[in-house]
Short mmCIF file of C-alpha atoms and ligand atoms in Angstrom, two decimals:
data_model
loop_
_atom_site.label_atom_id
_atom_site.label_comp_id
_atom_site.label_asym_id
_atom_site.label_seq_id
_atom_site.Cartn_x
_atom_site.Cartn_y
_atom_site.Cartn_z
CA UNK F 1 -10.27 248.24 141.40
CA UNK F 2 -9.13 244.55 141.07
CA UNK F 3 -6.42 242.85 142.58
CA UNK F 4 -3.76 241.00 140.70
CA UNK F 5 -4.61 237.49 140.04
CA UNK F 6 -1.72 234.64 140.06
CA UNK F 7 -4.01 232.98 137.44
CA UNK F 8 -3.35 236.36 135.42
CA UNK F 9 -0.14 236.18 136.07
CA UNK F 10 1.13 232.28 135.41
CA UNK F 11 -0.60 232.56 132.09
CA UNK F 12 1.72 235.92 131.29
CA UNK F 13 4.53 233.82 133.23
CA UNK F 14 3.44 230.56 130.60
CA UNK F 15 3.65 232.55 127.45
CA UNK F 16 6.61 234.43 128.71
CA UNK F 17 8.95 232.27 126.37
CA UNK F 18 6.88 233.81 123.23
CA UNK F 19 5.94 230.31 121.75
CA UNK F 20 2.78 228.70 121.44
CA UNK F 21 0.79 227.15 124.29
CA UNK F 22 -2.78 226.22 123.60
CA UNK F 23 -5.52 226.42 126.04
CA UNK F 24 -5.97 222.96 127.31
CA UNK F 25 -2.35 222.79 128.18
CA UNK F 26 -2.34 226.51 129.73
CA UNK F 27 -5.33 225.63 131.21
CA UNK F 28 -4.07 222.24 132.86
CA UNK F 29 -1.23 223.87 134.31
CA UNK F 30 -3.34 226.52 136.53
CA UNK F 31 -6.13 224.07 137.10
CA UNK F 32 -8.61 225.99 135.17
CA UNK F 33 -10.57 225.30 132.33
CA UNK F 34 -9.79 226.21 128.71
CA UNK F 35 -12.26 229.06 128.62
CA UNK F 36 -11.30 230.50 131.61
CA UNK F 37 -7.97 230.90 130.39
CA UNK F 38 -9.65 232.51 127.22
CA UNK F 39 -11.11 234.99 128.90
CA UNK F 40 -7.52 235.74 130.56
CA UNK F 41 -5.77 236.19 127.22
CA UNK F 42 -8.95 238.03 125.81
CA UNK F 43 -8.25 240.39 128.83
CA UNK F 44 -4.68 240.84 128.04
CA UNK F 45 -5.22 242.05 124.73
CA UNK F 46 -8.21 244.29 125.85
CA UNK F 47 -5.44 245.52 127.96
CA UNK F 48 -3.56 246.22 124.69
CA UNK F 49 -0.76 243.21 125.40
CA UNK F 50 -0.08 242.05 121.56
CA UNK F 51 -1.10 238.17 121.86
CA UNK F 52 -1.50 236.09 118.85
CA UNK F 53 -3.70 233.40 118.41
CA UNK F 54 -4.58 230.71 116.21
CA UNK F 55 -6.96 227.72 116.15
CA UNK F 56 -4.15 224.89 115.70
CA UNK F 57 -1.30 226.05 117.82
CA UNK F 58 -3.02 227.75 120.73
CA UNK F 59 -1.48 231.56 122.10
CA UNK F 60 1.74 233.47 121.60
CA UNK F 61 3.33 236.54 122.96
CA UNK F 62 4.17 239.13 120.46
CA UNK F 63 7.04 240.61 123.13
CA UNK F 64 8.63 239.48 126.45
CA UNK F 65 5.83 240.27 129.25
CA UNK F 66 6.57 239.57 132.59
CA UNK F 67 3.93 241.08 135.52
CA UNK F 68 4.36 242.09 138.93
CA UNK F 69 5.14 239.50 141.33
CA UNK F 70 3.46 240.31 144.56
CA UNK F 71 5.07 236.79 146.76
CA UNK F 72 8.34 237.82 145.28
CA UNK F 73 7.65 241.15 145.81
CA UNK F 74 6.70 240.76 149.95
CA UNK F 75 9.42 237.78 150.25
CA UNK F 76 12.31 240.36 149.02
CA UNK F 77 10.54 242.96 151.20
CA UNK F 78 9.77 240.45 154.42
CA UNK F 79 12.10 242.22 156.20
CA UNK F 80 10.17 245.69 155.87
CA UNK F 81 7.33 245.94 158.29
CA UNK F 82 4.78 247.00 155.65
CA UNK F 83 1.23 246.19 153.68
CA UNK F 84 1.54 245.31 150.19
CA UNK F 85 -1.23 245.00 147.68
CA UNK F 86 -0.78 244.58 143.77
CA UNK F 87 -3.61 245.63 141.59
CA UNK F 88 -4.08 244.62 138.43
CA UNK F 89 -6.07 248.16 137.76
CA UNK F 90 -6.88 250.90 140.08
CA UNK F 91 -7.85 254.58 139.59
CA UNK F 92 -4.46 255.91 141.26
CA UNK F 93 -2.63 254.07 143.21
CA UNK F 94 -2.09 257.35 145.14
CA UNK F 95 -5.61 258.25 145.44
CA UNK F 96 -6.36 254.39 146.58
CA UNK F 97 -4.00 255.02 149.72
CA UNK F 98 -5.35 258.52 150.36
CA UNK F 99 -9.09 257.08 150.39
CA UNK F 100 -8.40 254.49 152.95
CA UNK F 101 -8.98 256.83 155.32
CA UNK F 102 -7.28 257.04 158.28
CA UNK F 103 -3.70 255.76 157.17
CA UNK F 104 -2.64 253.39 159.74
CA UNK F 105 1.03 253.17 161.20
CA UNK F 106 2.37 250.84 158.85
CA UNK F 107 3.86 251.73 155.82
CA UNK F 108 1.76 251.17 152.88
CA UNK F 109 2.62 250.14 149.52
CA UNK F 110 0.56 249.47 146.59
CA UNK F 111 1.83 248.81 143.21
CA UNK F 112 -1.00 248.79 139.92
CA UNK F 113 -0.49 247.32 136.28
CA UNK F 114 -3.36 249.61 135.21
CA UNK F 115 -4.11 253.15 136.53
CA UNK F 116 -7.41 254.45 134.99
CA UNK F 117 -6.90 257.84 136.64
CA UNK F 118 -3.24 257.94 137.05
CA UNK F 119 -2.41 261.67 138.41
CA UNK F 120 0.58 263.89 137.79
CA UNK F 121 1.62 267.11 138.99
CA UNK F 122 -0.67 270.38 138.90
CA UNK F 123 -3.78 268.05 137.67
CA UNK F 124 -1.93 266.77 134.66
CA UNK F 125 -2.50 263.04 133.92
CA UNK F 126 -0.19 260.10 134.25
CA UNK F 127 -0.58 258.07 131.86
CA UNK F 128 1.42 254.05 132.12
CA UNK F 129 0.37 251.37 129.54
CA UNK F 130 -0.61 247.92 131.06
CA UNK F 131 2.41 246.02 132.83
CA UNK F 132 5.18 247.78 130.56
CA UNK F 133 5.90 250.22 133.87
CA UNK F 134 6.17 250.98 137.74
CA UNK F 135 3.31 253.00 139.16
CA UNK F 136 3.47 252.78 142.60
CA UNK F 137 2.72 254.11 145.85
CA UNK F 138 4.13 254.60 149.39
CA UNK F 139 2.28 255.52 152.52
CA UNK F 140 3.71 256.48 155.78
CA UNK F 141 3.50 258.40 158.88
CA UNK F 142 6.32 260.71 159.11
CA UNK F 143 7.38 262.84 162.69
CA UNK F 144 7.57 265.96 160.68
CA UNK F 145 5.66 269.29 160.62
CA UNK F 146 4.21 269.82 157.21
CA UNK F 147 6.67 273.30 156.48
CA UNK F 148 9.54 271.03 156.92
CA UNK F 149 8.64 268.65 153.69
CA UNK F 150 10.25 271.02 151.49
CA UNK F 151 13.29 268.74 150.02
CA UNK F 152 10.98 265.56 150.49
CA UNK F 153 10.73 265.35 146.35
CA UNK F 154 14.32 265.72 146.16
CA UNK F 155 15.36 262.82 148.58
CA UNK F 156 12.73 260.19 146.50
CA UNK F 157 14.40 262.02 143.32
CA UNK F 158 17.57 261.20 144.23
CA UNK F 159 16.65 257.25 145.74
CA UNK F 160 15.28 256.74 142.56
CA UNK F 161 18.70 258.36 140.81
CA UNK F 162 20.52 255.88 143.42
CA UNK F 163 18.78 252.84 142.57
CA UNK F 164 18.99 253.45 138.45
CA UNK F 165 22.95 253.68 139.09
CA UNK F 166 22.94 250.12 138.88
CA UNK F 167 21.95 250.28 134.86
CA UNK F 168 24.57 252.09 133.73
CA UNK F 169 23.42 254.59 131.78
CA UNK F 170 25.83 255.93 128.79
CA UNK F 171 24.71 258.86 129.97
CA UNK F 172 24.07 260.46 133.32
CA UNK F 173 20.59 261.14 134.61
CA UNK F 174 19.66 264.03 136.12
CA UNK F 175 16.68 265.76 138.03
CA UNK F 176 14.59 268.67 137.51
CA UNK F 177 13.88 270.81 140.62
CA UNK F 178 11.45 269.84 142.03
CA UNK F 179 10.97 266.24 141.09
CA UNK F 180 11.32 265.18 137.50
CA UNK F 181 13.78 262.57 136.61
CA UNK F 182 14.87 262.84 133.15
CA UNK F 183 17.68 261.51 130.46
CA UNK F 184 18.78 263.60 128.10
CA UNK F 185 16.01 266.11 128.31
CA UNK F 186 13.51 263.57 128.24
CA UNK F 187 11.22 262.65 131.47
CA UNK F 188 11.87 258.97 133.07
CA UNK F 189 10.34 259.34 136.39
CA UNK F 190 7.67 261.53 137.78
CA UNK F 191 7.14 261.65 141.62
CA UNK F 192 3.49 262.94 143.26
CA UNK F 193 3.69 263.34 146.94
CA UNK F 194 0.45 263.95 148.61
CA UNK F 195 0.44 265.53 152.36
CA UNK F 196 -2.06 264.42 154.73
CA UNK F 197 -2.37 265.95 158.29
CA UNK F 198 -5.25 264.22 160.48
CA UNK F 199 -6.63 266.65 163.60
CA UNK F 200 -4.37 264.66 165.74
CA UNK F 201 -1.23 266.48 164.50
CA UNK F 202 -0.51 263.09 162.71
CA UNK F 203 1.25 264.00 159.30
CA UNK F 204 1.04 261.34 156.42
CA UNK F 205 3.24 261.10 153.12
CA UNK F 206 1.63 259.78 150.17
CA UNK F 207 4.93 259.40 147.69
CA UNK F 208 3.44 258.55 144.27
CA UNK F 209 6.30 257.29 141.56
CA UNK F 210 5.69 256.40 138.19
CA UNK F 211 8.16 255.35 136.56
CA UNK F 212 8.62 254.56 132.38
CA UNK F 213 10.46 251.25 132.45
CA UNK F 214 10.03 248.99 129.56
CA UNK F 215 7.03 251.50 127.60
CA UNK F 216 8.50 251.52 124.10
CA UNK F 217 6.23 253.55 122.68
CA UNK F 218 2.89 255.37 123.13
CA UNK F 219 0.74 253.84 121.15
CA UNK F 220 -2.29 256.42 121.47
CA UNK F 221 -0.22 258.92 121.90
CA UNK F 222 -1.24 260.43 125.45
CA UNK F 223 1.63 261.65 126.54
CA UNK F 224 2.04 265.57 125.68
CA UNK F 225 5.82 265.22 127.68
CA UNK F 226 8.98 264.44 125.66
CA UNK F 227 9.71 260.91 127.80
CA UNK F 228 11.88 258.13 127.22
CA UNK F 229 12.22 254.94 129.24
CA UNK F 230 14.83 252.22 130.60
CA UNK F 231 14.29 249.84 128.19
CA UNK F 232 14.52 252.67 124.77
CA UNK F 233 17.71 253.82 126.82
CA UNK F 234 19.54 250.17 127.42
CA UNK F 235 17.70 248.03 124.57
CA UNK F 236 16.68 244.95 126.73
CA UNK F 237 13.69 244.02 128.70
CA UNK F 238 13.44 244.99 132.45
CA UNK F 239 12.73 242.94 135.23
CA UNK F 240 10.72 245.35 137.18
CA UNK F 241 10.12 243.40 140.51
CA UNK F 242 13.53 243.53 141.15
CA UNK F 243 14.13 247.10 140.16
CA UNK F 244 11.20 247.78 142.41
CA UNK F 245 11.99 246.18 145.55
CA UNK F 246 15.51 247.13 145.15
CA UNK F 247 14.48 250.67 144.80
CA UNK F 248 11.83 250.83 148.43
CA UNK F 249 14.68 249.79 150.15
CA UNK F 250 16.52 252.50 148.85
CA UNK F 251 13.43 254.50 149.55
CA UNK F 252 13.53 253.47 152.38
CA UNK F 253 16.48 254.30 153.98
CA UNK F 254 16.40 257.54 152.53
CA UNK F 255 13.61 258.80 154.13
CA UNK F 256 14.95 257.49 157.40
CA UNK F 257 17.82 260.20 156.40
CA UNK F 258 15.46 262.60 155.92
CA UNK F 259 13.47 262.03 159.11
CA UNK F 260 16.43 261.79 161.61
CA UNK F 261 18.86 264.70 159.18
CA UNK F 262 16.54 266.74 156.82
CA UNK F 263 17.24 267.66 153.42
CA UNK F 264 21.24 269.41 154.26
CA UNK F 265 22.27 266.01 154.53
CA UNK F 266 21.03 265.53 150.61
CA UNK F 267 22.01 268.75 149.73
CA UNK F 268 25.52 267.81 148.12
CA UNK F 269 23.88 264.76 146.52
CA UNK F 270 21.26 267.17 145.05
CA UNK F 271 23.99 269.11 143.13
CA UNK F 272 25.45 266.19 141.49
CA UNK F 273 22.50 265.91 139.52
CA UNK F 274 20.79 269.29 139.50
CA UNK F 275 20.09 269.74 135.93
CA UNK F 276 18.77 273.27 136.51
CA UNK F 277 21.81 274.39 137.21
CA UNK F 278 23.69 277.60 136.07
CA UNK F 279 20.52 277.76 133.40
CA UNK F 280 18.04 280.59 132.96
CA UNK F 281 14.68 278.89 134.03
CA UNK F 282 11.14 279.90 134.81
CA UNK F 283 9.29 278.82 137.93
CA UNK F 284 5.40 279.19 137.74
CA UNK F 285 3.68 278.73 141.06
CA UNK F 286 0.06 279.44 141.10
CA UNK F 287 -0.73 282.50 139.59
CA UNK F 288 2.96 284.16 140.35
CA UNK F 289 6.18 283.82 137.60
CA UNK F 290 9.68 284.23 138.82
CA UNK F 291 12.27 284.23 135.73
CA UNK F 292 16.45 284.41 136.42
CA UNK F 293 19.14 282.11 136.58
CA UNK F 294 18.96 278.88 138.74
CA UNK F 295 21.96 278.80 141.14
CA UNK F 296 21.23 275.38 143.46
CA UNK F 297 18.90 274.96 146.52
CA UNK F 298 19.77 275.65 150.16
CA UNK F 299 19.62 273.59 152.96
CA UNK F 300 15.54 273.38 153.24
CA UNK F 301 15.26 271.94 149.43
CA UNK F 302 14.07 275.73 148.15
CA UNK F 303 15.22 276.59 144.80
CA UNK F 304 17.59 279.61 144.34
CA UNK F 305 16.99 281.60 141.72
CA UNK F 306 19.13 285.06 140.62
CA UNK F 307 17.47 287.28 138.95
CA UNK F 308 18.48 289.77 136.07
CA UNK F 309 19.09 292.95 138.79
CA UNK F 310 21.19 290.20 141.26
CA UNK F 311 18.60 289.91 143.73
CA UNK F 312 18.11 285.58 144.96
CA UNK F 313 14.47 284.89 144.89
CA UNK F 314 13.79 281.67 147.11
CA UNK F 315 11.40 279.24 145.16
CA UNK F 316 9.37 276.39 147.98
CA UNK F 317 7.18 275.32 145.22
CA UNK F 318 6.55 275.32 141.61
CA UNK F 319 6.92 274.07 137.91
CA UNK F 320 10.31 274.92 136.06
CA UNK F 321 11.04 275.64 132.35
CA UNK F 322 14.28 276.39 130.95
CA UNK F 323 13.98 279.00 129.02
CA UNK F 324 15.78 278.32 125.09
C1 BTN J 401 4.33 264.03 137.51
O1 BTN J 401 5.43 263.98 136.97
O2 BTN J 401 3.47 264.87 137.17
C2 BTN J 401 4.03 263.06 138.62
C3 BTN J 401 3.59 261.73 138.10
C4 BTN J 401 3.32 260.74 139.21
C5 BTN J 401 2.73 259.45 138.69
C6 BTN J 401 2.58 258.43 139.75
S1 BTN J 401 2.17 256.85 139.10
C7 BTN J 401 1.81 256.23 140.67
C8 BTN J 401 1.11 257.33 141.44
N1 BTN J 401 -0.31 257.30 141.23
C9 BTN J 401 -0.75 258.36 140.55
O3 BTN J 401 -1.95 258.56 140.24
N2 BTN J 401 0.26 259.17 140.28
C10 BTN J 401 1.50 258.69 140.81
#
């Protein structure tokens, strides 16, 4: 794992304006020598970022790159009593908080440009291209029993929903019981939330969000989901420290809801955006298939599904399909 160098970052922040800078002035501006900052751009492209070069006139973006910003990141969160660490690469961001060990009181965050192992759902991978998205995670100790976490996938669903609002979509966004965020069809978000419960009866949340922000295409063609992102949606570059910080404090406070009112006090939100819906689906949970129509959730987060003799068939966990 390495952390997130400002060096790294002033030189992206330098050639953020997509014209030339050579390495003598690049280099006089951090206070490091010209082939240090070669090896910094030499990084970036083995990193895939598209950076031209030539002998006379120095470096140039190909496309508007802007990386995390972990001061403005803690100085919009200063408020939050919290750890923040920004890596430049990490296995999983998820797995990186898990393997601490013994998570400590305060919330957690870390945030990664790079995953090399990024994890989805049911063992799938998660695959993010350098600095183009949000992978992120959030660790905290929550005064819930383990059976009530249910609708916990939900409420970060719908933060995430919340905080997006601000974008505008033509088109509204919706989420896929139990914790897909897509547009039209197509997956945006994808939220991993890892349970840990020390001997002490101390329960943990380990809320893992990726999500596909200014990725405009998949170069080596990894991902096997159909996926979109912001940026393909709206058609301009997006500042993702701000869309990040605005969305943990969003986070934030919905989990408080959660903690204090469990998931009924979602429940209505839920709906607005339930893109299961009144649609025959599949759920596949381990080894067992349940097949009917979905008809909403109830009060715990559990999916309700009717199936074709009229009996409801209550779904706590699983993978949906809508059936064509
Ligand atoms: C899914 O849709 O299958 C869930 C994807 C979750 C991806 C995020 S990215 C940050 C965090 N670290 C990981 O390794 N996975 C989650």
């Amino acid at each position: 794992m390495k952390i997130l160098s400002s060096n790294l970052r002033e030189t992206v922040n330098i050639l953020s304006d997509l014209n030339y800078h050579d390495g003598d002035s690049i280099g006089n501006k951090l206070g490091i020598t010209r082939s240090a900052v070669w090896k910094i751009i030499k990084k970036l492209q083995d990193y895939g970022i598209k950076i031209n070069s030539t002998k006379s006139k120095g470096y140039a973006l190909e496309s508007t790159l802007r990386l995390l910003d972990e001061n403005y990141i803690k100085k919009s969160l200063s408020e939050q009593d919290m750890e923040i660490t920004v890596f430049e690469s990490v296995e999983s961001t998820n797995d990186y908080l898990k393997n601490l060990g013994k998570i400590n009181p305060i919330p957690r965050i870390c945030l990664a440009e790079y995953q090399t192992k990024g994890r989805g759902r049911h063992s799938r991978s998660w695959h993010a291209p350098f600095g183009q998205n949000l992978t992120f995670s959030y660790a905290y100790p929550i005064a819930k029993d383990v059976s009530e976490l249910a609708g916990l996938s939900l409420v970060v669903g719908l933060s995430v929903i919340n905080t997006l609002k601000e974008f505008n979509f033509p088109k509204k966004l919706s989420l896929k019981w139990p914790n897909d965020i897509l547009y039209e069809d197509k997956k945006i978000v994808g939220i991993l939330i890892d349970v840990v419960a020390e001997s002490n009866g101390q329960t943990y949340i380990i809320i893992g969000i990726g999500i596909n922000v200014n990725m405009s295409h998949d170069e080596e063609n990894i991902i096997t989901q159909k996926w979109d992102s912001l940026s393909n949606i709206l058609g301009s570059y997006i500042d993702r420290n701000k869309l990040f910080t605005n969305l943990i404090k969003c986070l934030i406070a919905y989990l408080n809801k959660f903690e204090y009112q469990g998931f009924s006090a979602f429940a209505d939100e839920f709906c607005l955006y339930d893109s299961l819906f009144d649609k025959q689906i599949k759920v596949l949970s381990g080894n067992s298939e349940v097949q009917g129509m979905a008809i909403g959730i109830n009060n715990l987060g559990h999916l309700l599904v009717q199936l074709a003799g009229g009996e409801i068939k209550i779904c706590s966990s699983g993978d949906t399909t809508i059936i064509k």
